[in-house]
Coordinates of C-alpha atoms in Angstrom, one line a residue:
M258 CA 12.5 21.5 -6.4
S259 CA 10.2 19.3 -8.6
D260 CA 9.0 22.5 -10.3
S261 CA 12.6 23.5 -11.1
K262 CA 13.2 20.1 -12.6
S263 CA 10.0 20.3 -14.6
I264 CA 10.8 23.8 -15.9
F265 CA 14.4 22.8 -16.7
R266 CA 13.3 19.7 -18.6
T267 CA 10.8 21.7 -20.7
L268 CA 13.4 24.4 -21.5
I269 CA 15.9 21.7 -22.7
A270 CA 13.3 20.0 -24.8
D271 CA 12.3 23.3 -26.4
A272 CA 15.9 24.1 -27.2
I273 CA 16.6 20.7 -28.7
N274 CA 13.5 21.1 -30.9
E275 CA 14.7 24.5 -32.0
I276 CA 18.0 22.9 -33.1
I277 CA 16.1 20.1 -34.9
K278 CA 13.9 22.7 -36.7
E279 CA 17.0 24.7 -37.8
K280 CA 19.3 21.9 -38.8
M281 CA 17.3 18.7 -39.4
P282 CA 13.7 19.6 -40.1
E283 CA 13.0 16.0 -41.2
T284 CA 13.8 14.7 -37.8
P285 CA 10.8 14.1 -35.4
A286 CA 10.6 16.5 -32.5
V287 CA 11.6 15.2 -29.1
N288 CA 9.2 14.6 -26.2
E289 CA 10.2 16.3 -23.0
K290 CA 9.8 13.0 -21.2
T291 CA 12.9 11.8 -23.0
V292 CA 14.9 14.6 -21.3
V293 CA 16.8 13.2 -18.3
V294 CA 17.2 15.6 -15.3
Q295 CA 19.2 14.4 -12.3
D296 CA 20.8 15.9 -9.2
S297 CA 24.4 17.0 -10.0
P298 CA 27.1 14.9 -8.2
D299 CA 29.1 18.0 -7.6
P300 CA 27.4 21.2 -6.4
K301 CA 30.2 23.3 -7.8
M302 CA 29.0 22.3 -11.3
G303 CA 25.4 23.1 -10.5
D304 CA 22.5 21.6 -8.7
L305 CA 20.8 19.8 -11.6
G306 CA 22.2 18.3 -14.8
S307 CA 20.9 16.9 -18.0
P308 CA 23.1 14.6 -20.3
M309 CA 23.0 15.3 -24.0
F310 CA 24.2 11.8 -25.1
V311 CA 20.7 10.6 -26.0
F312 CA 20.4 13.3 -28.7
A313 CA 23.8 12.8 -30.3
K314 CA 22.7 10.3 -32.9
S315 CA 19.6 12.1 -34.1
L316 CA 21.3 15.5 -34.3
R317 CA 24.6 14.1 -35.6
M318 CA 26.4 16.3 -33.2
A319 CA 28.9 15.6 -30.3
P320 CA 27.2 15.8 -26.9
P321 CA 29.4 18.8 -25.7
A322 CA 28.4 20.7 -28.8
I323 CA 24.7 20.0 -28.2
A324 CA 25.1 21.2 -24.6
Q325 CA 26.8 24.4 -25.6
E326 CA 24.1 25.2 -28.1
V327 CA 21.2 24.3 -25.7
V328 CA 22.7 26.7 -23.1
Q329 CA 22.8 29.5 -25.7
K330 CA 19.2 29.0 -26.6
I331 CA 17.9 28.8 -23.1
G332 CA 19.6 32.0 -22.2
E333 CA 17.5 34.2 -19.9
K334 CA 14.6 31.8 -19.9
A335 CA 16.0 30.0 -16.9
S336 CA 16.6 33.2 -14.8
S337 CA 13.4 32.6 -12.8
F338 CA 15.0 29.7 -11.0
G339 CA 18.8 29.7 -11.7
T340 CA 21.8 30.0 -14.0
V341 CA 22.4 27.6 -16.9
L342 CA 25.8 26.5 -17.9
N343 CA 27.4 23.6 -19.9
V344 CA 29.9 21.3 -18.4
G345 CA 31.2 19.0 -21.1
P346 CA 28.3 16.9 -22.4
Y347 CA 25.9 18.1 -19.7
V348 CA 23.6 21.1 -19.5
N349 CA 23.7 22.1 -15.8
V350 CA 21.7 24.6 -13.8
K351 CA 22.9 26.4 -10.6
L352 CA 19.7 27.0 -8.8
D353 CA 18.8 30.4 -7.3
K354 CA 18.2 28.9 -3.9
E355 CA 16.2 31.9 -2.6
K356 CA 13.8 31.7 -5.5
V357 CA 13.5 27.9 -5.3
L358 CA 13.0 28.0 -1.5
A359 CA 10.3 30.7 -1.8
S360 CA 8.5 28.6 -4.5
I361 CA 8.6 25.4 -2.5
L362 CA 7.4 27.0 0.8
S363 CA 4.7 29.1 -0.9
K364 CA 3.4 26.0 -2.7
I365 CA 3.1 24.1 0.6
E366 CA 1.6 27.1 2.3
D367 CA -1.0 27.7 -0.4
E368 CA -2.0 24.1 -1.2
K369 CA -1.9 22.7 2.3
D370 CA -3.4 19.2 2.4
S371 CA -3.6 19.0 -1.4
Y372 CA 0.2 19.6 -1.7
G373 CA 1.7 16.7 -3.6
S374 CA -1.4 15.8 -5.5
L375 CA -0.7 17.8 -8.6
G376 CA 1.4 16.8 -11.6
E377 CA 3.7 18.9 -13.7
N378 CA 0.7 20.1 -15.7
G379 CA -0.9 21.5 -12.6
K380 CA -3.7 18.9 -12.6
P381 CA -4.2 15.8 -10.4
L382 CA -1.8 13.0 -11.5
L383 CA -4.6 10.4 -11.9
E384 CA -7.5 12.8 -12.6
G385 CA -10.4 10.9 -14.2
E386 CA -9.1 7.4 -13.2
K387 CA -11.5 5.0 -11.5
I388 CA -9.5 2.4 -9.6
M389 CA -10.9 -0.5 -7.6
V390 CA -8.7 -2.1 -5.0
E391 CA -9.4 -5.5 -3.6
F392 CA -7.7 -6.5 -0.4
S393 CA -7.9 -8.3 2.9
S394 CA -10.1 -11.2 1.8
P395 CA -10.4 -13.0 5.2
N396 CA -11.8 -16.5 5.8
T397 CA -14.7 -16.6 8.3
N398 CA -13.1 -19.5 10.2
K399 CA -10.5 -17.4 12.1
P400 CA -9.5 -13.9 13.1
L401 CA -7.2 -11.7 11.1
H402 CA -3.6 -12.5 11.7
L403 CA -0.2 -10.9 11.0
G404 CA -0.3 -12.0 7.3
H405 CA -3.6 -10.2 6.9
M406 CA -2.1 -7.1 8.6
R407 CA 0.5 -6.8 5.8
N408 CA -2.3 -7.2 3.2
D409 CA -4.5 -4.7 4.9
A410 CA -1.7 -2.2 5.4
L411 CA -0.7 -2.4 1.7
G412 CA -4.3 -2.3 0.4
E413 CA -5.3 0.7 2.6
S414 CA -2.1 2.6 2.0
V415 CA -2.1 2.1 -1.8
S416 CA -5.7 3.2 -1.9
R417 CA -4.9 6.4 0.0
I418 CA -1.9 7.1 -2.2
L419 CA -3.9 6.6 -5.4
K420 CA -6.6 8.9 -4.0
K421 CA -4.0 11.5 -3.1
A422 CA -2.8 11.3 -6.7
G423 CA -6.3 12.2 -7.9
A424 CA -7.9 8.9 -8.7
E425 CA -11.4 7.9 -7.6
V426 CA -10.8 4.8 -5.5
Y427 CA -13.3 2.1 -4.6
K428 CA -12.2 -0.4 -2.0
V429 CA -13.7 -3.9 -2.0
N430 CA -13.3 -7.0 0.1
I431 CA -14.2 -10.6 -0.8
I432 CA -15.2 -12.5 2.4
N433 CA -14.4 -16.2 2.0
N434 CA -17.4 -17.4 4.0
R435 CA -18.0 -20.9 2.5
G436 CA -16.2 -24.1 1.9
I437 CA -14.7 -27.0 3.8
H438 CA -12.6 -24.9 6.2
I439 CA -15.8 -23.1 7.4
C440 CA -17.5 -26.5 7.9
K441 CA -14.5 -27.7 10.0
S442 CA -15.1 -24.9 12.5
M443 CA -18.8 -25.6 12.5
L444 CA -18.3 -29.3 13.2
A445 CA -16.0 -28.5 16.1
Y446 CA -18.6 -26.2 17.5
K447 CA -21.2 -28.9 17.4
L448 CA -18.8 -31.4 19.0
F449 CA -17.4 -29.3 21.8
H450 CA -19.6 -26.2 22.4
E451 CA -23.2 -26.6 21.2
K452 CA -24.4 -28.7 24.2
N453 CA -23.1 -26.0 26.6
G454 CA -24.7 -23.2 24.6
D455 CA -21.3 -21.6 24.3
T456 CA -21.2 -18.2 22.5
P457 CA -18.5 -15.5 22.3
E458 CA -20.5 -13.5 24.8
T459 CA -20.8 -16.3 27.4
L460 CA -17.1 -17.1 27.0
G461 CA -16.0 -13.4 27.0
M462 CA -14.3 -13.7 23.6
K463 CA -14.4 -11.8 20.3
G464 CA -16.5 -13.7 17.8
D465 CA -13.6 -14.3 15.3
H466 CA -11.3 -15.5 18.1
F467 CA -13.9 -18.0 19.2
V468 CA -14.6 -19.4 15.7
G469 CA -10.8 -19.6 15.2
Q470 CA -10.5 -21.6 18.3
C471 CA -13.1 -24.0 16.9
Y472 CA -11.0 -24.4 13.8
V473 CA -7.9 -25.4 15.8
E474 CA -10.0 -27.7 17.9
F475 CA -11.1 -29.5 14.7
E476 CA -7.5 -30.1 13.6
K477 CA -6.5 -31.4 17.0
Y478 CA -9.6 -33.7 17.0
L479 CA -8.8 -34.9 13.5
K480 CA -5.2 -35.8 14.1
G481 CA -5.3 -36.5 17.8
E482 CA -2.4 -36.0 20.2
K483 CA 1.0 -36.6 18.6
D484 CA 2.0 -39.1 21.2
K485 CA -1.4 -40.8 21.4
P486 CA -2.4 -41.8 17.8
E487 CA -5.4 -43.6 19.2
T488 CA -7.0 -40.3 19.9
A489 CA -7.2 -39.4 16.2
H490 CA -10.6 -39.2 14.5
P491 CA -10.0 -39.4 10.7
Q492 CA -13.7 -39.7 10.1
A493 CA -14.0 -36.0 11.0
Q494 CA -12.8 -35.0 7.6
Q495 CA -15.7 -36.9 5.9
Q496 CA -18.1 -35.5 8.4
A497 CA -17.0 -31.9 7.5
E498 CA -17.4 -32.8 3.8
E499 CA -20.9 -34.1 4.4
M500 CA -21.7 -30.9 6.2
L501 CA -20.5 -28.9 3.1
V502 CA -22.8 -31.0 0.9
K503 CA -25.7 -30.3 3.2
W504 CA -24.8 -26.6 3.2
E505 CA -24.8 -26.5 -0.6
A506 CA -28.2 -28.3 -0.6
G507 CA -29.6 -25.5 1.6
D508 CA -30.1 -27.7 4.8
P509 CA -31.9 -25.3 7.2
E510 CA -30.1 -26.4 10.4
I511 CA -26.7 -26.3 8.8
R512 CA -27.4 -22.9 7.2
A513 CA -28.6 -21.5 10.5
L514 CA -25.4 -22.5 12.3
W515 CA -23.3 -21.3 9.4
K516 CA -25.0 -17.9 9.5
T517 CA -24.5 -17.6 13.3
M518 CA -20.8 -18.5 13.2
N519 CA -20.2 -16.3 10.1
D520 CA -21.8 -13.3 11.9
W521 CA -19.6 -14.0 14.9
T522 CA -16.5 -13.9 12.7
F523 CA -17.5 -11.1 10.4
N524 CA -18.4 -8.8 13.3
G525 CA -15.2 -9.6 15.1
V526 CA -13.1 -8.9 12.0
N527 CA -15.0 -5.6 11.5
E528 CA -13.9 -4.5 15.0
T529 CA -10.3 -5.1 14.0
Y530 CA -10.8 -3.1 10.7
K531 CA -12.2 -0.2 12.7
R532 CA -9.3 -0.4 15.2
T533 CA -6.6 -0.4 12.5
G534 CA -8.2 2.4 10.4
V535 CA -9.0 0.1 7.5
S536 CA -12.3 0.5 5.6
F537 CA -14.1 -0.7 2.6
D538 CA -16.7 0.7 0.2
K539 CA -18.3 -2.8 -0.5
F540 CA -18.1 -6.3 0.8
Y541 CA -18.5 -9.2 -1.5
F542 CA -19.3 -12.6 0.0
E543 CA -18.2 -15.9 -1.5
S544 CA -21.5 -17.5 -0.6
E545 CA -23.1 -15.1 -3.0
T546 CA -20.4 -15.3 -5.7
Y547 CA -19.2 -18.9 -5.8
L548 CA -21.6 -19.9 -8.6
K549 CA -20.9 -16.8 -10.7
G550 CA -18.8 -17.5 -13.8
K551 CA -20.5 -20.8 -14.8
D552 CA -22.5 -19.0 -17.5
E553 CA -19.4 -17.3 -18.9
I554 CA -17.6 -20.7 -19.0
A555 CA -20.6 -22.1 -21.0
K556 CA -20.4 -19.2 -23.4
G557 CA -16.6 -19.7 -23.9
L558 CA -17.1 -23.4 -24.5
E559 CA -19.7 -22.6 -27.1
K560 CA -17.3 -20.2 -28.9
G561 CA -14.4 -22.7 -28.8
I562 CA -12.4 -20.6 -26.3
F563 CA -12.5 -23.6 -23.9
F564 CA -12.8 -27.3 -24.5
K565 CA -14.2 -30.4 -22.9
A566 CA -11.5 -32.9 -21.8
E567 CA -11.8 -36.7 -22.0
D568 CA -12.8 -36.9 -18.3
G569 CA -15.7 -34.5 -19.0
S570 CA -14.2 -31.4 -17.3
V571 CA -14.1 -28.1 -19.1
R572 CA -10.6 -26.7 -19.5
V573 CA -8.6 -23.9 -21.1
D574 CA -5.1 -24.0 -22.5
V575 CA -3.1 -21.3 -20.6
T576 CA 0.4 -22.2 -22.0
E577 CA 0.5 -18.8 -23.7
A578 CA 0.1 -17.1 -20.4
V579 CA 2.3 -19.2 -18.1
G580 CA 4.5 -21.2 -20.4
K581 CA 5.0 -24.9 -20.7
G582 CA 5.3 -27.3 -17.8
K583 CA 8.6 -28.6 -16.5
D584 CA 8.5 -31.6 -18.9
G585 CA 7.5 -29.4 -21.9
E586 CA 3.8 -30.2 -21.7
D587 CA 1.0 -27.6 -22.3
H588 CA -0.6 -26.1 -19.3
E589 CA -4.3 -26.7 -18.9
K590 CA -6.6 -25.1 -16.3
V591 CA -9.8 -26.8 -15.2
L592 CA -12.7 -24.4 -15.2
L593 CA -15.6 -26.8 -14.4
R594 CA -15.2 -30.3 -12.9
K595 CA -16.5 -33.3 -14.7
D596 CA -19.6 -33.2 -12.5
G597 CA -20.3 -29.6 -13.6
T598 CA -19.3 -27.9 -10.3
S599 CA -17.2 -24.8 -10.3
V600 CA -13.7 -24.3 -9.1
Y601 CA -12.2 -21.2 -7.4
I602 CA -11.1 -19.5 -10.6
T603 CA -14.6 -19.9 -12.0
Q604 CA -15.9 -17.7 -9.1
D605 CA -13.1 -15.2 -9.7
I606 CA -14.1 -14.8 -13.4
G607 CA -17.7 -14.2 -12.5
T608 CA -16.9 -11.8 -9.6
A609 CA -14.5 -9.7 -11.8
I610 CA -17.3 -9.3 -14.4
S611 CA -19.9 -8.4 -11.7
R612 CA -17.5 -5.8 -10.2
H613 CA -17.0 -4.1 -13.5
N614 CA -20.8 -4.1 -14.0
D615 CA -21.2 -2.7 -10.4
W616 CA -18.6 0.0 -10.8
P617 CA -17.0 0.4 -14.3
F618 CA -13.3 0.8 -13.3
N619 CA -10.3 1.8 -15.4
Q620 CA -8.2 -0.5 -13.3
L621 CA -8.7 -3.3 -10.7
I622 CA -5.9 -4.0 -8.3
Y623 CA -5.8 -7.3 -6.5
V624 CA -3.7 -7.2 -3.3
V625 CA -2.8 -10.9 -2.8
A626 CA 0.3 -12.7 -1.7
S627 CA 3.0 -13.9 -4.2
E628 CA 1.8 -17.5 -3.7
Q629 CA -1.0 -16.6 -6.1
I630 CA 1.0 -15.2 -9.0
F631 CA 0.1 -18.2 -11.2
H632 CA -3.6 -17.9 -10.4
F633 CA -3.8 -14.3 -11.5
K634 CA -1.8 -14.8 -14.7
V635 CA -4.4 -17.4 -15.6
L636 CA -7.4 -15.3 -14.4
F637 CA -6.3 -12.3 -16.4
Y638 CA -5.6 -14.4 -19.5
I639 CA -9.0 -16.1 -19.4
L640 CA -10.8 -12.7 -19.1
K641 CA -8.9 -11.4 -22.1
K642 CA -9.8 -14.5 -24.1
L643 CA -13.5 -13.9 -23.2
G644 CA -13.2 -10.5 -24.9
F645 CA -13.3 -8.1 -21.9
E646 CA -11.2 -5.1 -22.9
W647 CA -10.9 -4.0 -19.3
A648 CA -9.0 -7.2 -18.6
N649 CA -5.9 -5.4 -19.8
K650 CA -6.3 -3.1 -16.8
L651 CA -6.2 -5.9 -14.1
Y652 CA -3.2 -5.8 -11.9
H653 CA -1.9 -8.2 -9.2
L654 CA -0.1 -6.4 -6.4
S655 CA 1.9 -9.3 -5.3
Y656 CA 3.6 -9.2 -1.9
G657 CA 5.9 -11.5 0.1
L658 CA 5.2 -13.5 3.2
V659 CA 5.5 -12.0 6.6
N660 CA 6.8 -14.2 9.5
L661 CA 8.0 -13.8 13.0
P662 CA 11.6 -14.2 14.2
N663 CA 10.7 -17.7 15.5
G664 CA 9.4 -19.0 12.2
R665 CA 6.3 -19.4 9.9
M666 CA 2.8 -19.2 11.2
K667 CA 0.2 -22.0 10.7
S668 CA -3.5 -21.5 11.3
R669 CA -4.5 -25.1 11.7
E670 CA -1.8 -25.6 14.4
G671 CA -2.8 -22.5 16.3
T672 CA 0.6 -20.9 15.9
V673 CA -0.7 -17.8 14.1
V674 CA -0.3 -14.5 15.8
D675 CA -3.8 -12.9 15.9
A676 CA -3.9 -9.3 14.8
D677 CA -5.7 -8.2 18.0
D678 CA -3.3 -10.0 20.3
L679 CA -0.3 -8.5 18.4
I680 CA -1.7 -5.0 18.7
D681 CA -2.6 -5.5 22.3
S682 CA 1.0 -6.6 23.0
L683 CA 2.4 -3.6 21.2
H684 CA -0.1 -1.3 23.0
A685 CA 1.0 -2.7 26.4
D686 CA 4.7 -2.2 25.6
A687 CA 4.1 1.4 24.4
L688 CA 2.1 2.2 27.5
K689 CA 4.8 0.8 29.7
A690 CA 7.4 3.0 27.8
I691 CA 5.2 6.1 28.4
K692 CA 5.0 5.4 32.1
E693 CA 8.7 4.6 32.4
R694 CA 9.5 8.0 30.8
G695 CA 7.1 9.8 33.2
R696 CA 5.0 11.1 30.3
E697 CA 1.5 10.1 31.4
D698 CA 0.4 13.6 32.4
D699 CA 2.1 15.3 29.4
V700 CA 0.4 13.3 26.7
D701 CA -3.2 13.9 28.0
D702 CA -4.5 10.4 27.3
A703 CA -1.7 7.8 27.7
D704 CA -3.9 4.9 26.7
D705 CA -4.9 6.6 23.4
V706 CA -1.3 7.5 22.7
A707 CA -0.2 4.0 23.4
E708 CA -2.8 2.6 20.9
K709 CA -1.6 5.0 18.2
V710 CA 2.0 4.2 18.8
A711 CA 1.2 0.5 18.5
L712 CA -0.6 1.1 15.2
A713 CA 2.3 3.2 13.9
A714 CA 4.8 0.5 14.9
L715 CA 2.9 -2.2 13.2
H716 CA 1.8 -0.5 10.0
Y717 CA 5.1 1.3 9.3
Y718 CA 7.2 -1.8 9.8
L719 CA 5.0 -3.7 7.4
I720 CA 5.0 -0.9 4.8
Q721 CA 8.6 0.3 4.8
V722 CA 9.7 -3.0 3.1
S723 CA 9.1 -3.2 -0.7
P724 CA 5.9 -5.3 -1.2
V725 CA 7.6 -7.9 -3.3
K726 CA 10.0 -8.9 -0.5
D727 CA 9.4 -11.5 2.2
M728 CA 9.9 -10.1 5.6
I729 CA 10.2 -10.8 9.3
F730 CA 8.2 -8.7 11.7
N731 CA 10.2 -7.9 14.8
P732 CA 7.8 -6.4 17.4
E733 CA 10.6 -5.0 19.6
E734 CA 12.3 -3.3 16.6
S735 CA 9.0 -1.9 15.4
L736 CA 8.4 0.0 18.7
S737 CA 11.8 1.7 18.8
F738 CA 11.7 5.5 19.0
N739 CA 15.0 5.7 17.1
G740 CA 15.7 4.7 13.5
N741 CA 13.4 3.8 10.7
T742 CA 10.2 3.2 12.6
G743 CA 6.7 4.5 12.9
P744 CA 7.1 5.8 16.5
Y745 CA 10.2 7.7 15.4
L746 CA 8.1 9.6 12.8
Q747 CA 5.5 10.3 15.4
Y748 CA 8.2 11.6 17.8
M749 CA 9.5 13.9 15.1
G750 CA 6.0 15.2 14.3
A751 CA 5.3 15.8 18.0
R752 CA 8.7 17.6 18.4
I753 CA 7.8 20.0 15.6
A754 CA 4.3 20.5 17.0
S755 CA 5.9 21.3 20.4
I756 CA 8.2 24.0 18.8
L757 CA 5.2 25.6 17.0
R758 CA 3.1 25.6 20.2
K759 CA 5.9 27.2 22.3
A760 CA 6.4 29.8 19.6
E761 CA 2.7 30.6 19.6
N762 CA 2.6 30.8 23.4
D763 CA 5.5 33.3 23.2
G764 CA 3.8 35.4 20.6
I765 CA 6.2 34.5 17.8
S766 CA 4.6 33.9 14.3
P767 CA 6.2 32.3 11.3
L768 CA 6.9 34.6 8.3
E769 CA 4.9 34.2 5.2
A770 CA 6.5 31.6 2.9
K771 CA 7.5 34.1 0.2
D772 CA 9.4 36.2 2.7
A773 CA 11.0 33.4 4.7
A774 CA 13.4 32.3 1.9
V775 CA 15.6 35.4 2.2
F776 CA 16.7 34.3 5.7
L777 CA 17.2 30.6 5.1
K778 CA 20.9 30.5 4.1
A779 CA 22.2 27.3 5.9
A780 CA 23.0 24.1 4.0
E781 CA 20.7 22.2 6.3
E782 CA 17.8 24.5 5.5
W783 CA 18.3 24.1 1.8
D784 CA 18.6 20.3 2.0
L785 CA 15.4 20.0 4.0
S786 CA 13.5 22.4 1.8
K787 CA 14.7 20.8 -1.4
R788 CA 13.4 17.4 -0.2
L789 CA 10.1 18.9 0.8
G790 CA 9.8 20.2 -2.8
E791 CA 10.2 16.6 -4.1
Y792 CA 7.0 15.4 -2.4
P793 CA 4.8 15.5 -5.6
Q794 CA 7.4 13.3 -7.4
V795 CA 7.3 10.9 -4.4
I796 CA 3.5 10.6 -4.7
A797 CA 3.7 10.1 -8.5
K798 CA 6.3 7.3 -8.1
A799 CA 4.4 5.6 -5.2
A800 CA 1.1 5.8 -7.2
A801 CA 2.7 4.5 -10.5
N802 CA 4.5 1.6 -8.8
K803 CA 1.7 1.0 -6.2
D804 CA 4.4 0.9 -3.6
P805 CA 3.9 2.6 -0.2
S806 CA 7.5 1.9 0.8
V807 CA 8.4 4.9 -1.5
V808 CA 6.4 7.2 0.9
A809 CA 7.9 5.5 3.9
A810 CA 11.4 6.0 2.8
Y811 CA 10.6 9.7 2.0
L812 CA 9.2 10.2 5.5
Y813 CA 12.3 8.8 7.1
D814 CA 14.4 11.1 4.9
I815 CA 12.4 14.2 5.9
S816 CA 12.6 13.2 9.6
K817 CA 16.4 12.8 9.5
L818 CA 16.8 16.1 7.6
F819 CA 14.7 17.9 10.1
A820 CA 16.6 16.4 13.0
K821 CA 19.9 17.7 11.4
F822 CA 18.4 21.1 10.7
Y823 CA 17.1 21.4 14.2
Q824 CA 20.4 20.4 15.7
N825 CA 22.5 22.8 13.6
C826 CA 20.1 25.7 13.1
P827 CA 18.5 26.8 16.4
I828 CA 14.9 27.9 15.9
L829 CA 13.5 29.6 18.9
S830 CA 16.9 30.5 20.2
A831 CA 18.1 32.0 16.9
E832 CA 19.7 35.4 17.6
D833 CA 18.1 37.2 14.6
E834 CA 14.3 37.6 14.9
N835 CA 13.7 37.2 11.1
T836 CA 15.8 34.0 11.0
K837 CA 13.8 32.7 14.0
K838 CA 10.5 33.3 12.2
A839 CA 11.8 32.0 8.9
R840 CA 12.9 28.8 10.5
L841 CA 9.5 28.5 12.1
T842 CA 8.0 28.8 8.6
L843 CA 10.2 25.9 7.5
A844 CA 9.3 23.8 10.5
K845 CA 5.6 24.5 9.8
A846 CA 6.0 23.4 6.2
T847 CA 7.8 20.3 7.3
L848 CA 5.0 19.3 9.7
Q849 CA 2.4 19.9 7.0
V850 CA 4.1 17.4 4.7
L851 CA 5.0 15.0 7.5
K852 CA 1.4 14.8 8.9
E853 CA -0.1 14.3 5.4
A854 CA 2.4 11.7 4.3
M855 CA 2.1 9.8 7.6
N856 CA -1.6 9.4 7.0
L857 CA -0.8 7.7 3.6
V858 CA 1.2 5.0 5.4
L859 CA -1.3 4.6 8.2
V860 CA 0.9 6.2 10.9
P861 CA -1.4 8.2 13.2
Y862 CA -0.1 11.7 13.9
L863 CA 0.5 12.7 17.6
A864 CA 0.7 16.3 18.6
K865 CA 2.2 15.1 22.0
M866 CA 4.0 12.0 23.0

């Protein structure tokens, strides 16, 4: 279908340019990208249509007259895919369904896993592009939680989609492993666990969970019990700050404890990454990058890009990037405190420069929550002011908050839902459903299937919403085997796989794609095939917008269309042998696209469930 649209668009552009050459040679030729091709609202008038209004002014002709002349010029050129006709101001094409079906199914059959990667010119959409994607960015004072899961799902999915579109992708993760929040966990460990020699191993806990527990313990120790204010210890904040000073001074004892607890957390977080199918090409650590950028600030100060304020701090006017304040004042951003110490954005400046030196990218995508929109506007502006041309290729993939039905999560109060606990809970519910349905023996490994269903439920629910929107994660809804969910997609894939297995066992083979189209006459077959043909456009749109929800919506469409096709067009029970084999060909093509697209949105494929 996408090929038909592309050919149609090119033919119309060529015809318009012929008219220009004949009647108005001084008028610039049109680019085929300006030609709009859309699905026709009424199949009786054709399958695709292109409005001629946009060319009326430059050609000084009425749109219906342009349409009539374009149709005359296209003539037999469109016979490879359909019949062209003009309907008022539109040039329409009534597709030759058999030819289009044969083209779509053959393309899927020939290209297999690479189907969807190629653009209209036959080359990978993002060929030659080097794109770095930063995501996750956990703190080493707690385990990954539901908020991280949305970040991780978006970052990993966008990376896979960009790679599918032909880009070379490099995934990076900045580990926030220093600062006052880390020292709070360390202080709690010294207060409550050190004397007992507690470790994650002795307590039977994952390292990140144990360190996260220490962080919660610090906050409770600091504030005391709500109904017993005398149990508060306000001096704990100063103790944590003193610990940070010692850390920055390189105190051996503090550094040793810091390394031990960081390793506990980092190793635990890595286990969660492995479990969820998330991976990185390189880890950056804040402890190694937090001093970066100071030299760049000094250079900028020397060039007059930055200025020294009355209090001695180094600042930059960012009003041009973010606008004036609410009272009309200019916006200034501190880059170095008056004592010469760096702030968070100083580190980000240095880290961005280091990354481009490490791996010269064409684009760097930061997957960070919408709360940091201001920060990234300022960061990108400063890097441009410093003269880095690649700063124009920096992109903030902003996403909304994710909460639970019972409200917002708070780390310091211990109300965060740990990622592992959430997946464990989804896993348990999925396993229970498998047992209740009596499917344990049918799925080979019920525990493995339950894990994959849990991951599908989590990832798809987080991805199917547009990134910019806040969302509420409902665990019960996410696990449903009906409706717009990951498990529903898995079920549909398993159903198709079951049909193909049964056919193979019965000695029935699908027809070759080029031969199958002759026998696919039903409307449901056409609708499904047409949507399969649009997969390359879906990949192009998802990659351009950096939006995995585009692929998620497409997957749901394909699943619904297959369900309708399966219900109204019997496959193995079809009376005609050729129709049976042709429908198997369509089912096989559907599974090929379904499996491949599911991987892009982190939904594990299951052959049985």
